[in-house]
Short mmCIF file of C-alpha atoms in Angstrom, two decimals:
data_model
loop_
_atom_site.label_atom_id
_atom_site.label_comp_id
_atom_site.label_asym_id
_atom_site.label_seq_id
_atom_site.Cartn_x
_atom_site.Cartn_y
_atom_site.Cartn_z
CA MET A 1 29.21 24.25 -52.35
CA ALA A 2 29.84 21.52 -54.95
CA GLN A 3 32.13 19.66 -52.53
CA GLU A 4 29.48 19.83 -49.84
CA ARG A 5 27.04 18.00 -52.14
CA GLU A 6 29.42 15.36 -53.32
CA TRP A 7 27.77 12.92 -50.94
CA LEU A 8 24.67 13.11 -53.19
CA TRP A 9 26.71 11.54 -55.98
CA GLY A 10 27.71 8.82 -53.57
CA VAL A 11 24.04 8.17 -52.74
CA GLY A 12 23.16 7.98 -56.44
CA LEU A 13 25.93 5.54 -57.19
CA ASP A 14 24.87 3.41 -54.27
CA VAL A 15 21.28 3.37 -55.50
CA ILE A 16 22.59 1.65 -58.66
CA ALA A 17 24.79 -0.62 -56.57
CA THR A 18 21.94 -1.74 -54.32
CA PHE A 19 19.60 -2.41 -57.26
CA CYS A 20 22.19 -4.55 -59.06
CA GLY A 21 23.11 -6.27 -55.83
CA THR A 22 19.48 -7.09 -55.06
CA ALA A 23 18.91 -8.44 -58.57
CA GLY A 24 22.00 -10.60 -58.23
CA LYS A 25 20.96 -11.95 -54.82
CA GLN A 26 17.49 -12.78 -56.11
CA LEU A 27 19.02 -14.57 -59.05
CA LEU A 28 21.02 -16.71 -56.57
CA ARG A 29 17.70 -17.69 -54.98
CA TYR A 30 16.12 -18.29 -58.37
CA ALA A 31 19.02 -20.51 -59.39
CA ALA A 32 18.61 -22.57 -56.20
CA VAL A 33 14.87 -22.91 -56.62
CA THR A 34 14.99 -23.89 -60.31
CA HIS A 35 18.24 -25.88 -59.99
CA ASN A 36 19.57 -23.98 -62.99
CA SER A 37 23.29 -23.52 -62.51
CA LYS A 38 23.56 -21.45 -65.69
CA ILE A 39 22.08 -18.46 -63.78
CA TYR A 40 24.92 -18.30 -61.26
CA PRO A 41 27.41 -16.46 -63.57
CA LEU A 42 24.95 -13.59 -64.17
CA ALA A 43 24.10 -13.48 -60.46
CA LEU A 44 27.79 -13.31 -59.51
CA LEU A 45 28.39 -10.62 -62.19
CA LEU A 46 25.69 -8.39 -60.69
CA THR A 47 26.45 -9.09 -57.04
CA GLY A 48 30.21 -9.76 -57.11
CA ILE A 49 31.39 -7.19 -59.72
CA ILE A 50 28.88 -4.51 -60.70
CA ASP A 51 27.54 -3.94 -57.17
CA PRO A 52 31.02 -3.64 -55.54
CA VAL A 53 32.34 -1.37 -58.33
CA PHE A 54 29.49 1.13 -57.95
CA ASP A 55 29.70 0.77 -54.17
CA ALA A 56 33.42 1.55 -54.24
CA LEU A 57 32.77 4.58 -56.45
CA ALA A 58 30.17 5.76 -53.92
CA TYR A 59 32.81 5.58 -51.17
CA ALA A 60 34.94 8.01 -53.21
CA PHE A 61 32.22 10.69 -52.96
CA ALA A 62 30.51 10.09 -49.60
CA ALA A 63 31.40 9.18 -46.04
CA ALA A 64 31.15 5.54 -45.01
CA SER A 65 28.20 6.34 -42.67
CA VAL A 66 26.19 7.60 -45.65
CA VAL A 67 27.09 4.84 -48.09
CA THR A 68 26.38 2.04 -45.64
CA ALA A 69 23.09 3.61 -44.61
CA CYS A 70 22.00 3.33 -48.22
CA GLY A 71 22.22 -0.42 -47.76
CA GLY A 72 18.62 -0.19 -46.59
CA LEU A 73 17.65 0.31 -50.23
CA VAL A 74 18.38 -3.37 -50.74
CA ILE A 75 15.34 -4.07 -48.56
CA VAL A 76 13.24 -1.71 -50.63
CA TRP A 77 14.23 -3.33 -53.93
CA ASN A 78 13.82 -6.78 -52.44
CA VAL A 79 10.32 -6.12 -51.08
CA ILE A 80 9.23 -4.67 -54.41
CA LEU A 81 10.79 -7.28 -56.66
CA ALA A 82 10.63 -10.58 -54.71
CA PRO A 83 6.85 -11.07 -55.00
CA LEU A 84 7.08 -10.38 -58.74
CA THR A 85 10.27 -12.24 -59.66
CA LEU A 86 10.26 -15.10 -57.16
CA ASP A 87 6.53 -15.31 -56.37
CA GLU A 88 7.24 -14.97 -52.66
CA SER A 89 4.55 -13.91 -50.26
CA LEU A 90 4.95 -10.47 -48.67
CA THR A 91 3.18 -10.94 -45.32
CA ARG A 92 2.25 -8.12 -42.95
CA SER A 93 5.04 -9.09 -40.50
CA ARG A 94 7.67 -9.20 -43.25
CA ALA A 95 6.59 -5.78 -44.55
CA ALA A 96 6.72 -4.32 -41.03
CA GLY A 97 10.18 -5.77 -40.43
CA ALA A 98 11.43 -4.45 -43.76
CA ALA A 99 10.03 -0.99 -42.97
CA LEU A 100 11.84 -0.89 -39.63
CA ILE A 101 15.15 -1.75 -41.30
CA VAL A 102 14.65 0.83 -44.01
CA PHE A 103 13.72 3.62 -41.56
CA GLY A 104 16.64 2.76 -39.32
CA THR A 105 19.22 2.85 -42.10
CA ALA A 106 17.67 5.94 -43.68
CA GLY A 107 17.78 7.73 -40.36
CA THR A 108 21.48 6.92 -40.08
CA GLY A 109 22.09 8.45 -43.49
CA LEU A 110 19.97 11.55 -42.95
CA PHE A 111 21.24 12.44 -39.48
CA GLY A 112 24.73 10.89 -39.61
CA ASP A 113 27.99 12.59 -40.51
CA HIS A 114 28.08 13.54 -44.20
CA SER A 115 31.68 14.70 -44.19
CA ALA A 116 34.50 12.66 -45.63
CA THR A 117 37.97 12.88 -44.07
CA ASP A 118 41.10 12.40 -46.20
CA ARG A 119 43.56 10.12 -44.43
CA SER A 120 46.98 8.78 -45.23
CA LEU A 121 48.10 5.17 -44.75
CA ASP A 122 49.68 6.12 -41.44
CA ASP A 123 46.32 7.63 -40.36
CA TYR A 124 44.48 4.41 -41.18
CA LEU A 125 47.06 2.30 -39.38
CA ALA A 126 46.60 4.47 -36.32
CA LEU A 127 42.85 4.23 -36.63
CA PHE A 128 42.74 0.44 -37.11
CA GLY A 129 45.34 -0.15 -34.42
CA ARG A 130 43.83 1.81 -31.54
CA SER A 131 42.69 -0.06 -28.45
CA GLY A 132 38.99 0.29 -29.18
CA ALA A 133 39.46 -1.16 -32.64
CA LEU A 134 41.39 -4.12 -31.27
CA ARG A 135 38.60 -4.90 -28.76
CA TYR A 136 36.13 -4.69 -31.63
CA TYR A 137 38.10 -7.21 -33.67
CA VAL A 138 37.92 -9.71 -30.79
CA LEU A 139 34.21 -9.15 -30.39
CA LEU A 140 33.69 -9.51 -34.15
CA ALA A 141 35.62 -12.81 -34.25
CA LEU A 142 33.63 -14.21 -31.28
CA THR A 143 30.33 -13.15 -32.89
CA LEU A 144 31.21 -14.77 -36.21
CA ALA A 145 32.31 -17.94 -34.43
CA ALA A 146 29.00 -18.09 -32.51
CA CYS A 147 27.04 -17.66 -35.75
CA ALA A 148 29.10 -20.35 -37.48
CA TYR A 149 28.50 -22.76 -34.58
CA ALA A 150 24.77 -22.01 -34.52
CA ALA A 151 24.54 -22.53 -38.32
CA ARG A 152 26.08 -26.00 -37.90
CA THR A 153 23.97 -27.12 -34.91
CA SER A 154 20.61 -25.27 -35.19
CA ARG A 155 17.69 -26.15 -37.41
CA HIS A 156 17.57 -22.46 -38.37
CA ARG A 157 20.73 -22.88 -40.40
CA SER A 158 19.90 -20.37 -43.13
CA PHE A 159 19.02 -17.66 -40.59
CA TYR A 160 22.42 -17.84 -38.88
CA MET A 161 24.19 -18.04 -42.21
CA SER A 162 22.42 -14.88 -43.29
CA VAL A 163 23.47 -13.18 -40.05
CA PHE A 164 27.06 -14.33 -40.60
CA ALA A 165 27.08 -13.02 -44.15
CA GLY A 166 25.50 -9.71 -43.04
CA ILE A 167 28.18 -9.16 -40.35
CA LEU A 168 30.93 -9.78 -42.91
CA ALA A 169 29.31 -7.41 -45.42
CA GLY A 170 28.78 -4.78 -42.69
CA ASN A 171 32.42 -4.74 -41.74
CA THR A 172 33.96 -3.66 -45.00
CA PHE A 173 35.79 -0.77 -43.35
CA THR A 174 38.90 -1.76 -45.31
CA THR A 175 36.97 -1.00 -48.54
CA LYS A 176 36.60 2.68 -47.64
CA ALA A 177 40.30 2.86 -46.76
CA THR A 178 41.37 1.15 -49.98
CA VAL A 179 39.19 3.37 -52.20
CA GLU A 180 40.40 6.55 -50.51
CA LEU A 181 44.05 5.48 -50.91
CA LEU A 182 43.47 4.60 -54.57
CA GLN A 183 41.80 7.96 -55.12
CA CYS A 184 44.71 9.63 -53.34
CA VAL A 185 47.28 7.91 -55.60
CA TYR A 186 45.67 8.02 -58.99
CA LEU A 187 43.64 11.21 -58.78
CA SER A 188 45.98 13.20 -56.46
CA ALA A 189 42.86 13.96 -54.44
CA SER A 190 44.69 14.46 -51.20
CA ALA A 191 47.84 16.15 -50.09
CA SER A 192 48.26 13.34 -47.56
CA CYS A 193 49.65 11.02 -50.25
CA ALA A 194 53.36 11.82 -50.00
CA GLU A 195 54.19 8.31 -51.21
CA ASN A 196 52.40 5.40 -52.84
CA PRO A 197 50.67 3.53 -49.95
CA PHE A 198 50.38 0.39 -52.10
CA ALA A 199 54.14 0.10 -52.35
CA THR A 200 54.26 -0.88 -48.65
CA PRO A 201 53.39 -4.28 -47.14
CA TRP A 202 50.54 -2.71 -45.17
CA SER A 203 48.42 -2.48 -48.33
CA ALA A 204 48.09 -6.30 -48.44
CA PRO A 205 45.91 -6.56 -45.28
CA LEU A 206 43.61 -3.79 -46.60
CA LEU A 207 43.10 -5.59 -49.90
CA LEU A 208 42.70 -8.96 -48.17
CA GLY A 209 40.18 -7.57 -45.73
CA THR A 210 38.14 -6.14 -48.63
CA LEU A 211 38.19 -9.47 -50.49
CA VAL A 212 37.30 -11.58 -47.40
CA SER A 213 34.48 -9.28 -46.19
CA SER A 214 32.85 -8.73 -49.57
CA GLY A 215 33.52 -12.04 -51.30
CA GLY A 216 32.99 -14.09 -48.14
CA ALA A 217 29.68 -12.42 -47.42
CA LEU A 218 28.44 -13.16 -50.93
CA LEU A 219 29.50 -16.80 -50.74
CA VAL A 220 27.82 -17.44 -47.38
CA LEU A 221 24.62 -15.64 -48.51
CA ALA A 222 24.49 -17.83 -51.64
CA PHE A 223 24.41 -20.89 -49.42
CA ALA A 224 21.75 -19.34 -47.15
CA LEU A 225 19.51 -18.57 -50.16
CA GLN A 226 19.46 -22.22 -51.07
CA ASP A 227 17.26 -22.96 -48.04
CA SER A 228 15.60 -19.61 -47.34
CA GLU A 229 13.32 -17.25 -49.24
CA ALA A 230 14.89 -14.01 -50.48
CA LEU A 231 12.42 -11.89 -48.44
CA VAL A 232 13.81 -13.49 -45.30
CA ALA A 233 17.50 -14.11 -46.03
CA ILE A 234 18.26 -10.77 -47.70
CA SER A 235 16.37 -8.85 -44.99
CA VAL A 236 18.33 -10.68 -42.24
CA PHE A 237 21.51 -10.08 -44.26
CA GLU A 238 20.92 -6.29 -44.06
CA VAL A 239 20.20 -6.18 -40.31
CA PRO A 240 23.72 -6.51 -38.74
CA PRO A 241 25.40 -3.23 -37.79
CA ARG A 242 27.67 -1.65 -40.37
CA HIS A 243 31.36 -0.93 -39.75
CA PRO A 244 31.62 1.38 -36.75
CA LEU A 245 35.34 2.13 -37.04
CA LEU A 246 35.39 4.80 -39.74
CA PRO A 247 32.63 7.40 -39.13
CA PRO A 248 34.28 9.21 -36.15
CA PRO A 249 36.98 11.50 -37.46
CA LEU A 250 40.52 10.60 -36.49
CA THR A 251 42.23 13.34 -34.49
CA LEU A 252 45.98 13.31 -34.57
CA PRO A 253 48.22 15.41 -32.38
CA SER A 254 49.40 18.57 -34.05
CA THR A 255 53.02 19.65 -34.22
CA PRO A 256 53.77 22.32 -31.59
CA PRO A 257 54.83 25.70 -33.03
CA LEU A 258 58.47 26.67 -32.97
CA PRO A 259 59.50 29.21 -30.32
CA PRO A 260 60.07 32.77 -31.52
CA PRO A 261 63.68 33.69 -32.31
CA LEU A 262 65.72 35.28 -29.59
CA PRO A 263 66.34 39.03 -29.93
CA SER A 264 69.82 39.85 -31.22
#
């Protein structure tokens, strides 16, 4: 029963992560508005360290579909805090858009898969290397390229930068894999860890993917917040779909049973 409710711990940890992340993002906007560069270290501490740490801990307790659905809480914190901290105007259309995002992400968390599947490094390699995943990588690259081009040529630069950052942040599927493998190694949480997965060269792409998706998203969002209000940029940042590769369980072929011994 306790294991069945572990995902609640993941939700609680992500509540803390989203609050700290929202505070950090709003500080990025405040630093841009006030031209006070001394605020950036605190903003990066909240958004680049505290938020990811609690988010990673949440992945250790809950499935990726649940943790990423909690990202809608960023909109809640943002709508509550931005009018108070940044003196931004919460119009009726902005409130309606924020509500749609929150209800959509909350619905994913409530009705999505709450189970977490232990996987080995070989399982993740099989999952990330299947044909559907490869097609998704191509689509992801083309989408990011289109957003980057639009950000350079359109007068709505901050909007496309926010979309670009949101897509990067929503595709941190390597984070879930890295956290599970760390948990497997250091906590002996899974029998699938026959050997240390980080002693192989395949661990490098997982760590690099986590760094690029999380760090890159934060960097691009910081540039977007220089020209756009937090109520707009952060809401747009939360809209892009979250990593679709992990929620479906990976089914591997089972080993066929040995034939019965011949009678003597």
